[in-house]
XYZ file of C-alpha atoms in Angstrom:
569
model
C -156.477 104.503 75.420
C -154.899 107.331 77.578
C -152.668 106.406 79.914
C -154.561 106.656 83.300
C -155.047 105.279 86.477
C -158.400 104.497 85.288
C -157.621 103.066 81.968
C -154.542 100.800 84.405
C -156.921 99.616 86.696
C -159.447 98.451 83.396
C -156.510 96.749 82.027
C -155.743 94.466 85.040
C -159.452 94.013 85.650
C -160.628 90.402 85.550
C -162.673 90.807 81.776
C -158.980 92.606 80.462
C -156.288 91.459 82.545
C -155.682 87.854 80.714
C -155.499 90.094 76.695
C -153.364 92.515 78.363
C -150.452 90.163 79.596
C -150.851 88.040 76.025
C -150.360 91.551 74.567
C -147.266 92.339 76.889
C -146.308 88.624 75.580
C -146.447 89.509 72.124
C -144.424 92.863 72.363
C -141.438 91.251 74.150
C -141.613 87.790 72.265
C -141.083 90.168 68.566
C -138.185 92.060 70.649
C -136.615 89.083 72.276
C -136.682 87.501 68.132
C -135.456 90.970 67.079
C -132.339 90.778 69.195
C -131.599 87.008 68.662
C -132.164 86.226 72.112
C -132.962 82.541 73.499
C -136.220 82.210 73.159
C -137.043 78.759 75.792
C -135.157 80.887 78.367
C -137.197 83.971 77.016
C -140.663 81.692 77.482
C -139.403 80.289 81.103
C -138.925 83.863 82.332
C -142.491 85.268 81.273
C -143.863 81.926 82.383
C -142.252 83.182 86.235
C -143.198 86.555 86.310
C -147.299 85.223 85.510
C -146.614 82.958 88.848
C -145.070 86.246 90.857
C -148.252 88.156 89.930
C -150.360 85.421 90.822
C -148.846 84.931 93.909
C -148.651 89.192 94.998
C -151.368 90.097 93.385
C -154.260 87.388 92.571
C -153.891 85.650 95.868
C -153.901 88.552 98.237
C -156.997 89.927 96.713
C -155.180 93.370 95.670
C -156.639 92.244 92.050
C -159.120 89.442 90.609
C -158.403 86.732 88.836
C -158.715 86.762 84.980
C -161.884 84.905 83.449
C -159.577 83.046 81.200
C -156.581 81.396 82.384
C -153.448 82.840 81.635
C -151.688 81.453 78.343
C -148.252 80.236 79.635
C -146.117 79.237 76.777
C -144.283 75.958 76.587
C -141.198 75.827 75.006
C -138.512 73.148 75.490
C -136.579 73.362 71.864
C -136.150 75.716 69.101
C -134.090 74.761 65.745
C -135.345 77.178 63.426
C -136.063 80.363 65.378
C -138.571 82.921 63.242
C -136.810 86.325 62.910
C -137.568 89.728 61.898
C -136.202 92.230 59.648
C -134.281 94.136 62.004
C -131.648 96.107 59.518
C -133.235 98.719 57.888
C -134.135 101.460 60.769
C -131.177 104.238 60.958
C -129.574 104.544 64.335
C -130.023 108.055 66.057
C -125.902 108.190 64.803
C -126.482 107.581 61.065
C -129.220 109.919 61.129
C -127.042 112.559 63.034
C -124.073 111.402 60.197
C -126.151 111.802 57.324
C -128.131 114.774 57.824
C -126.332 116.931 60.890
C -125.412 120.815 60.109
C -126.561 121.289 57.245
C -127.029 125.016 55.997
C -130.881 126.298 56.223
C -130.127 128.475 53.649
C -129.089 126.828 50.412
C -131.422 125.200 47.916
C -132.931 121.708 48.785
C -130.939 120.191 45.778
C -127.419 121.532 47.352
C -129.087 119.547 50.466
C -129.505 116.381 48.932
C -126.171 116.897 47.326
C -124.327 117.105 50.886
C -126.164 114.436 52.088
C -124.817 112.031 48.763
C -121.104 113.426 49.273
C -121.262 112.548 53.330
C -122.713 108.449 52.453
C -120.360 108.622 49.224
C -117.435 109.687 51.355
C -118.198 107.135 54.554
C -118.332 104.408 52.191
C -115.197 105.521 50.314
C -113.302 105.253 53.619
C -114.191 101.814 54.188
C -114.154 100.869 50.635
C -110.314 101.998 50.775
C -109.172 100.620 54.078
C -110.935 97.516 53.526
C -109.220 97.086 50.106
C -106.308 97.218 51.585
C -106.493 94.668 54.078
C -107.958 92.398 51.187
C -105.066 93.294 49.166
C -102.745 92.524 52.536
C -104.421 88.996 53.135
C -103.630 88.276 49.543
C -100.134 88.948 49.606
C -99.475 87.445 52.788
C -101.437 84.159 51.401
C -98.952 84.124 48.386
C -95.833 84.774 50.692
C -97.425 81.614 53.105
C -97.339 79.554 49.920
C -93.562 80.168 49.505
C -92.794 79.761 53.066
C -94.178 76.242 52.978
C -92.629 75.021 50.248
C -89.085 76.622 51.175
C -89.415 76.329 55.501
C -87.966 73.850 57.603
C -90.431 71.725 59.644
C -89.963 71.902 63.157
C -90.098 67.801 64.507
C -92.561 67.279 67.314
C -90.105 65.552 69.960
C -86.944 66.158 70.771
C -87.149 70.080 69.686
C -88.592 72.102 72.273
C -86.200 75.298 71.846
C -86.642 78.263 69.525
C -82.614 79.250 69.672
C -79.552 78.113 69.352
C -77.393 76.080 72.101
C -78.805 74.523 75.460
C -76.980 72.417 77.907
C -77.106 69.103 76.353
C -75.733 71.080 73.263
C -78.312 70.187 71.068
C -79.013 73.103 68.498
C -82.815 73.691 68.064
C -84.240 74.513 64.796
C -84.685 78.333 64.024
C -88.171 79.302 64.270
C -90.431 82.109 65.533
C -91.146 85.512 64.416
C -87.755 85.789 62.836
C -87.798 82.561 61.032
C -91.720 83.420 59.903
C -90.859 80.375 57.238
C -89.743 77.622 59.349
C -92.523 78.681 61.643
C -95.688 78.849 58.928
C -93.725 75.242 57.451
C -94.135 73.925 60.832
C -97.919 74.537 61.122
C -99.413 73.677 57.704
C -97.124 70.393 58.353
C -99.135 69.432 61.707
C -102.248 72.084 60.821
C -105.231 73.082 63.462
C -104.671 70.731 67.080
C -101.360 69.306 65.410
C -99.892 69.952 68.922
C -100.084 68.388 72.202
C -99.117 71.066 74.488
C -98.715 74.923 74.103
C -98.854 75.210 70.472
C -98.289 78.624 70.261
C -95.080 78.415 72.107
C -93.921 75.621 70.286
C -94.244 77.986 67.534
C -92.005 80.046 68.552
C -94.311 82.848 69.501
C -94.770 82.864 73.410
C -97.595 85.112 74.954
C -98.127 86.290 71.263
C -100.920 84.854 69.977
C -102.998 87.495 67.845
C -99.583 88.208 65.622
C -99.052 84.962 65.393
C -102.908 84.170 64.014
C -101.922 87.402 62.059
C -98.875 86.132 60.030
C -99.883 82.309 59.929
C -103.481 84.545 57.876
C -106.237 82.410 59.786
C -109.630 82.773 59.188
C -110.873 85.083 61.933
C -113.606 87.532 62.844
C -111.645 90.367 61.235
C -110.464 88.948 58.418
C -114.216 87.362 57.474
C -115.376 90.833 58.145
C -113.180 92.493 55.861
C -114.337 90.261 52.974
C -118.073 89.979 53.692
C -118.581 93.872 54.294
C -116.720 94.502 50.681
C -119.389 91.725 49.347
C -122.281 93.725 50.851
C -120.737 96.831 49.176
C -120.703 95.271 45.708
C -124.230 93.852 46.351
C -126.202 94.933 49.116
C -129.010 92.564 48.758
C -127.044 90.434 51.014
C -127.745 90.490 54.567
C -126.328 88.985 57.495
C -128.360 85.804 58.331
C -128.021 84.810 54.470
C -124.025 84.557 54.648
C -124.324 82.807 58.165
C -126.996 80.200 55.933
C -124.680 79.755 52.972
C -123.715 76.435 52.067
C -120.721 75.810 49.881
C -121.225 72.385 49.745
C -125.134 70.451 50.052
C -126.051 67.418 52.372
C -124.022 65.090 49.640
C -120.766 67.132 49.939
C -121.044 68.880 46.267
C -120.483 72.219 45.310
C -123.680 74.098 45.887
C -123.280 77.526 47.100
C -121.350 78.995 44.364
C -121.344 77.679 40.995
C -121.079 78.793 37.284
C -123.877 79.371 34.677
C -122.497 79.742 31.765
C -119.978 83.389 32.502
C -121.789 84.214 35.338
C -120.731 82.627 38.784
C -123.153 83.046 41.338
C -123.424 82.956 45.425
C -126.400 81.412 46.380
C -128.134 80.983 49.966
C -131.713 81.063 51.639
C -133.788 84.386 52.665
C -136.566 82.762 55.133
C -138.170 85.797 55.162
C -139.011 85.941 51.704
C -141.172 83.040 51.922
C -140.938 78.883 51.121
C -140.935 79.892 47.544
C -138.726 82.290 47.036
C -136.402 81.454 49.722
C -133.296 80.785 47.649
C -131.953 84.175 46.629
C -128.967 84.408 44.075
C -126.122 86.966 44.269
C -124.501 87.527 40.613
C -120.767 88.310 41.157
C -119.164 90.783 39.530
C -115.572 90.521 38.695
C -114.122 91.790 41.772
C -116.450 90.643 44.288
C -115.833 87.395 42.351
C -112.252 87.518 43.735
C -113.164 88.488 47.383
C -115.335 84.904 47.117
C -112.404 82.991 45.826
C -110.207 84.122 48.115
C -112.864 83.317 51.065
C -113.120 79.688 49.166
C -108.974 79.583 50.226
C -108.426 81.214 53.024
C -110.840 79.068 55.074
C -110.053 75.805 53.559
C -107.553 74.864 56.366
C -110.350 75.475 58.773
C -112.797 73.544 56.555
C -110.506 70.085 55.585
C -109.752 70.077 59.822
C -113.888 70.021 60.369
C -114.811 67.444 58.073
C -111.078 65.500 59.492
C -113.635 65.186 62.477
C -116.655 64.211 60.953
C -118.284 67.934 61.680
C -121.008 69.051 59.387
C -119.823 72.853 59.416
C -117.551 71.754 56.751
C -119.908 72.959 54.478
C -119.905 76.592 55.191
C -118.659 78.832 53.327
C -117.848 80.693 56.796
C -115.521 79.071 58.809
C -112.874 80.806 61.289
C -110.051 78.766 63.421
C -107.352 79.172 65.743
C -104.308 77.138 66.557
C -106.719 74.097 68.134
C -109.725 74.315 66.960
C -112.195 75.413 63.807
C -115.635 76.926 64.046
C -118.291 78.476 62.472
C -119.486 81.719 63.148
C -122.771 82.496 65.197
C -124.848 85.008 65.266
C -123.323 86.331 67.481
C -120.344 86.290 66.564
C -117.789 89.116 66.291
C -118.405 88.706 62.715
C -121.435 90.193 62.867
C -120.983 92.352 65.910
C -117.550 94.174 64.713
C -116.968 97.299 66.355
C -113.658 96.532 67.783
C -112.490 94.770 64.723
C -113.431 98.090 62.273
C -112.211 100.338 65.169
C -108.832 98.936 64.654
C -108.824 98.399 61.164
C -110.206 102.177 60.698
C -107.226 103.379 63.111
C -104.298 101.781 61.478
C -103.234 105.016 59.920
C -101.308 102.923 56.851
C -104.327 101.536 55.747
C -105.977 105.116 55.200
C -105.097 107.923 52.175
C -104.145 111.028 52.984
C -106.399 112.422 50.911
C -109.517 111.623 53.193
C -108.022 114.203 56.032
C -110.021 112.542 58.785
C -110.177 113.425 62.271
C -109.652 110.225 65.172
C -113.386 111.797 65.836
C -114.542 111.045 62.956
C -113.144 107.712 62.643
C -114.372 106.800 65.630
C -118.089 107.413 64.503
C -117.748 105.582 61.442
C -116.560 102.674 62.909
C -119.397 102.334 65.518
C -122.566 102.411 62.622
C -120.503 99.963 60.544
C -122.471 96.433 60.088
C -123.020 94.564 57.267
C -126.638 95.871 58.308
C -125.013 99.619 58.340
C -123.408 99.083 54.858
C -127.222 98.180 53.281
C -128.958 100.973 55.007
C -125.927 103.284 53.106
C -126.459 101.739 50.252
C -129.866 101.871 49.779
C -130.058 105.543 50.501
C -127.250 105.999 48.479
C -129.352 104.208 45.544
C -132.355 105.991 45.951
C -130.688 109.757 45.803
C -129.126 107.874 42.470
C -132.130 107.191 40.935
C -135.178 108.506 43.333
C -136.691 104.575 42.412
C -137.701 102.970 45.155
C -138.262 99.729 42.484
C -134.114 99.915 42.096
C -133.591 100.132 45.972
C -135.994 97.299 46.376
C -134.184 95.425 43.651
C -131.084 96.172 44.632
C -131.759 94.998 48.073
C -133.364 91.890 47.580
C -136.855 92.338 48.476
C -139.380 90.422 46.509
C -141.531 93.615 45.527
C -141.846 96.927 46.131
C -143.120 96.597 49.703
C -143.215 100.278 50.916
C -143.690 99.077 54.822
C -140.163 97.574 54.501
C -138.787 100.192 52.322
C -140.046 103.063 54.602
C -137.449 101.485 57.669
C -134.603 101.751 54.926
C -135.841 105.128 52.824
C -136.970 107.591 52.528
C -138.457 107.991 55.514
C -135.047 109.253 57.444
C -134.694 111.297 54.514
C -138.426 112.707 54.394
C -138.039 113.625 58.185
C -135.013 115.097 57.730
C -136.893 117.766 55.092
C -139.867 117.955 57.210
C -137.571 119.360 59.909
C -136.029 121.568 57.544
C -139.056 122.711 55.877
C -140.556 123.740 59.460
C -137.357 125.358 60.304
C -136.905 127.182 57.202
C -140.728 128.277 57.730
C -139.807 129.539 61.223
C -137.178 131.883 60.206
C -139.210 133.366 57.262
C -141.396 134.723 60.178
C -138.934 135.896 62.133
C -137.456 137.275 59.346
C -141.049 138.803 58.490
C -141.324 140.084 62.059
C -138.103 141.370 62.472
C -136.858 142.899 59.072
C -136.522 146.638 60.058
C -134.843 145.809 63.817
C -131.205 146.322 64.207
C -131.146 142.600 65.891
C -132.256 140.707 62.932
C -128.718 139.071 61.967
C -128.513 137.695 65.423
C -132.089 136.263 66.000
C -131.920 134.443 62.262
C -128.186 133.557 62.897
C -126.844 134.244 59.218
C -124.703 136.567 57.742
C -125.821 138.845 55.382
C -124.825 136.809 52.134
C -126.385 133.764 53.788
C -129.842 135.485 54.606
C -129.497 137.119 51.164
C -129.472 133.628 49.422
C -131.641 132.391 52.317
C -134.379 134.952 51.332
C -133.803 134.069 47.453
C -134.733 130.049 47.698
C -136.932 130.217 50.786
C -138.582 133.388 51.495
C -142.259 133.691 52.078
C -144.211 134.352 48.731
C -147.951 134.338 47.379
C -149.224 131.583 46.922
C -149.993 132.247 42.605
C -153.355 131.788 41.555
C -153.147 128.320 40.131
C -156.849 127.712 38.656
C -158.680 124.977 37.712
C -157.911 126.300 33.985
C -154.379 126.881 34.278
C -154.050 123.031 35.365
C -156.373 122.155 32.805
C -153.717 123.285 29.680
C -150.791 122.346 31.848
C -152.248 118.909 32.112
C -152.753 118.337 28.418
C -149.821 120.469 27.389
C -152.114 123.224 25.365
C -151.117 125.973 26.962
C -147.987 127.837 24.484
C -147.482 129.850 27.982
C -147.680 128.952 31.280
C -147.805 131.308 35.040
C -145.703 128.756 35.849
C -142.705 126.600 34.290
C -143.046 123.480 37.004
C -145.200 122.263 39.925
C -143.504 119.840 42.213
C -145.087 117.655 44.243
C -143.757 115.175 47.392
C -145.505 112.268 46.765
C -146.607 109.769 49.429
C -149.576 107.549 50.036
C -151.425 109.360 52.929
C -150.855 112.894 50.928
C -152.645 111.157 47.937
C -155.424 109.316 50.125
C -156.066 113.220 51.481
C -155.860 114.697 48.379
C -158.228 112.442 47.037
C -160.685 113.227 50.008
C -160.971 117.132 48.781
C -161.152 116.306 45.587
C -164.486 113.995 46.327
C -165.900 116.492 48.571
C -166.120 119.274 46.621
C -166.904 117.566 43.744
C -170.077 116.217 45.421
C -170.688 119.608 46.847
C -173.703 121.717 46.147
C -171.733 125.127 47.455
C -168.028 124.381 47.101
C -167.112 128.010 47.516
C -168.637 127.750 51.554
C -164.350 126.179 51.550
C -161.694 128.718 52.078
C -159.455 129.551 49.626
C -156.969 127.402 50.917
C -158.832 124.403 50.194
C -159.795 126.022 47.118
C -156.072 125.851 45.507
C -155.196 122.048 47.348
C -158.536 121.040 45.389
C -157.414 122.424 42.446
C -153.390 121.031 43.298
C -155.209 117.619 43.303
C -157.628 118.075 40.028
C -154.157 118.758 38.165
C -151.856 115.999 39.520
C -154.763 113.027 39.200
C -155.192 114.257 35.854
C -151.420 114.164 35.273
C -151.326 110.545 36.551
C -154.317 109.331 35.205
C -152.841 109.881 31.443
C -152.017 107.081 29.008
C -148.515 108.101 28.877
C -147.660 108.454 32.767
C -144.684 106.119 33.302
C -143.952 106.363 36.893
C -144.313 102.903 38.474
C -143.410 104.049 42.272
C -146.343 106.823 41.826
C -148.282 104.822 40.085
C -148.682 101.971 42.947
C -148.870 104.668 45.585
C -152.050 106.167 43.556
C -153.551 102.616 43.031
C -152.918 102.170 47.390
C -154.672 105.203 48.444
C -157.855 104.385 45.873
C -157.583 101.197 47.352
C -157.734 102.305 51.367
C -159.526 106.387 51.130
C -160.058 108.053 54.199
C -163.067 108.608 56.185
C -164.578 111.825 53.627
C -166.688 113.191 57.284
C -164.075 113.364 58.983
C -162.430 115.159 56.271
C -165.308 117.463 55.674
C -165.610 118.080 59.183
C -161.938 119.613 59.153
C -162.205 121.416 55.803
C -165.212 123.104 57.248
C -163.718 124.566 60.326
């Protein structure tokens, strides 16, 4: 419907006006469940604005009353919210990352190649400086080890100094940020709430808190982030809601969450989404993502033996952070999952970074604000699919049940089909000026190249004939007859609507008494679509992804009079 005063004033009439606020219900309900939102609160505000348009509208008469009542949802608890996939759609930034500035004029392949180096390079960067950090955490857990074993514990009464000497002179026992042994002795003596009053300054770190979380190597936002984004890395399948769902331990307090099959140790948690049965989704480590789980298993156990100390159920998480007084685990919305200042920081800390990356604060800054765990899959998966061009190994490798192209299209390739759609029009545009404006003096300027580059322009993307590709030629190149071909290879851009229209001309000449009333243009896509069936259709074809995109469009053809109708024009 248009969007009219007419077609408004139909929409809010009394036969219309009780669909049309249970559609505007059903558009903000999915985006309130897309953003995590809380959904009673959510409910009780939609429930308010149906009384406010009752009251300013209904009752003054402005407009009628709906036949039906309105539906006003009731909602008083929620403990297993539904959710949407919400990670695969590119943000305007990726996009502009991936596929910004690159050269009109060099060959589609060098394209796709710059696109591979930019995600291969963005990952690199955060591969490396998240490494690092691992690698730091590490050490500094091995160093804590030492410390407690060789420290001095601090008593709880009768010490409140953190130097030598005081009036009474009693000496106090060394500790602080220059006795980092006595200190990290002290805490793992008393552990998380082990301290009445200001724990941190008892410590021996006053108005310091983040070093002193920092050298004591807590569990926190950053450091969980750190390890789970490497995990995504190493197996993207993983998404956020399934780490916030993993269990280490089940209802009876055994190990559930990761266990051993024989050599293999595996990560397993729930994906809702995938349905009752197939819910449970395993993760197969590899060696080195094997290590970034072990080391999670550690470095949140003090958080862990504190929660089930209090009888909390969180225990079982694999997911835990903590600070001086208290354990948690991570929401959704958690830093954890929302990191930008954590990755902003990490990305800055110019010892964490090779030189060998020579990137600008800029740049940096960029990365850091498209990278999610979400981020990490959508780079992945693209990165997979200019791999291998499968769509069956970026399904696979991200988890998804099947093939489902609906879900694959918000992850690939549609951002990278738009991006050559773009560039295919553009190229096309500066053909014809190029075509228009060969013999003027201004020609450099209005294509804005330099000679080499409109030289090497002209050579991959000029404007040629079309060649005469008949029904004949096809024919041999189809069954491979031919000793000599007019050409050596066709290529085609495969997607389902392209088939389900090729498949339309096809039909309608075929079932046409006068096939040459079409233009010649027709003509040569009839003839495209004669030779690529054919190639499809033989025993030998071995092209899944094509394969189910031919078997949809049979499955769902268009309307052929419609077709006809534009063919004929």
């Amino acid at each position: 419907m248009k969007a009219t005063v007419e077609s408004f004033e139909l929409l809010l009439s009394e036969k219309y006006v009780q669909s049309t606020f249970y559609k505007a219900y059903q558009l903000q309900f999915s985006e309130c469940l897309v953003k995590g939102n809380d959904l009673v609160n959510f409910n009780k505000e939609f429930n308010t604005s149906l009384d406010i348009y009752t009251s300013v509208f209904i009752n003054t008469k402005l407009y009628p009353a709906p036949l039906k009542a309105f539906i006003a949802p009731s909602m008083l608890k929620v403990n297993n919210p539904p959710s949407f996939s919400s990670g695969g759609k590119p943000s305007e930034l990726e996009k502009m990352r991936w596929f910004a500035d690159i050269d009109l004029h060099i060959k589609d392949e060098q394209a796709i190649a710059v696109i591979e180096n930019r995600i291969e390079r963005d990952m690199n960067i955060l591969k490396t400086v998240f490494t690092k950090h691992f690698n730091q955490l590490k050490q500094r857990q091995e160093r804590n080890k030492t410390f407690i074993e060789s420290g001095i514990v601090k008593p709880l009464e009768g010490n409140t100094g953190c130097c030598k000497g005081n009036k009474k002179g009693r000496e106090a026992y060394p500790i602080g940020e220059h006795h980092l042994d006595n200190t990290i002795a002290t805490f793992y003596k008393y552990g998380i709430n082990g301290y009445g009053g200001e724990y941190q300054t008892f410590l021996g770190f006053v108005g310091k808190n983040e070093p002193l979380l920092e050298e004591l190597n807590l569990p926190t936002n950053a450091t969980l982030f750190t390890l789970t984004a490497l995990l995504v890395m190493e197996h993207p399948k993983i998404t956020p809601s399934w780490l916030q769902k993993l269990q280490l331990f089940n209802k009876n307090g055994k190990l559930a969450g990761y266990i051993q099959v024989g050599e293999q140790f595996i990560l397993t948690s729930d994906k809702e989404r995938r349905g009752k049965n197939l819910a449970q989704q395993d993760v197969i480590l590899n060696e080195f993502s094997k290590s970034i789980v072990d080391f999670i298993v550690q470095h949140t156990q003090i958080a862990r033996e504190h929660l089930k100390a209090i009888g909390n159920p969180n225990w079982k998480s694999l997911l835990l952070t903590c600070t001086l007084k208290k354990a948690v685990k991570p929401n959704k919305n958690a830093l954890l999952y929302k990191p930008l200042p954590l990755v902003s920081k990490r990305l800055n800390d110019n010892a964490a970074l090779l030189l060998e990356y020579d990137v600008s604060a800029q740049e940096l800054n960029i990365i850091a604000r498209i990278t999610t765990h979400r981020a990490i899959r959508r780079h992945r998966g693209l990165q997979i699919y200019l791999e291998t061009r499968s769509q069956s190994a970026v399904a696979e490798a991200l988890g998804h049940k099947e093939v489902n192209q609906d879900l694959l299209d918000t992850y690939l390739p549609k951002p990278l089909m738009d991006f050559f759609t773009e560039r295919v029009i553009r190229q096309f545009q500066k053909a014809i000026i190029f075509e228009a404006m060969k013999e003027s003096p201004y020609l450099k300027d209005a294509v804005n190249m330099s000679y080499k580059e409109l030289e090497e322009y002209l050579k991959n993307h000029g404007l040629n004939d079309i060649p005469d590709l008949n029904a004949a030629t096809f024919d041999k190149a189809a069954s491979q007859q031919a000793e000599q071909s007019i050409f050596d290879s066709v290529v085609f851009t495969v997607t389902v609507p392209l088939l389900q229209l090729l498949m339309s001309i096809k039909t309608i000449i075929d079932n046409d008494n006068d096939a040459s009333r079409f233009n010649e243009s027709v003509q040569h896509w009839y003839q495209s679509a004669t030779y690529l069936f054919k190639c499809i259709e033989m025993a030998d074809f071995d092209n899944d992804d094509i394969l189910d995109m031919y078997r949809e469009a049979k499955d769902s053809p268009l309307d052929h009079t419609i077709i006809e109708g534009v063919l004929s024009c």
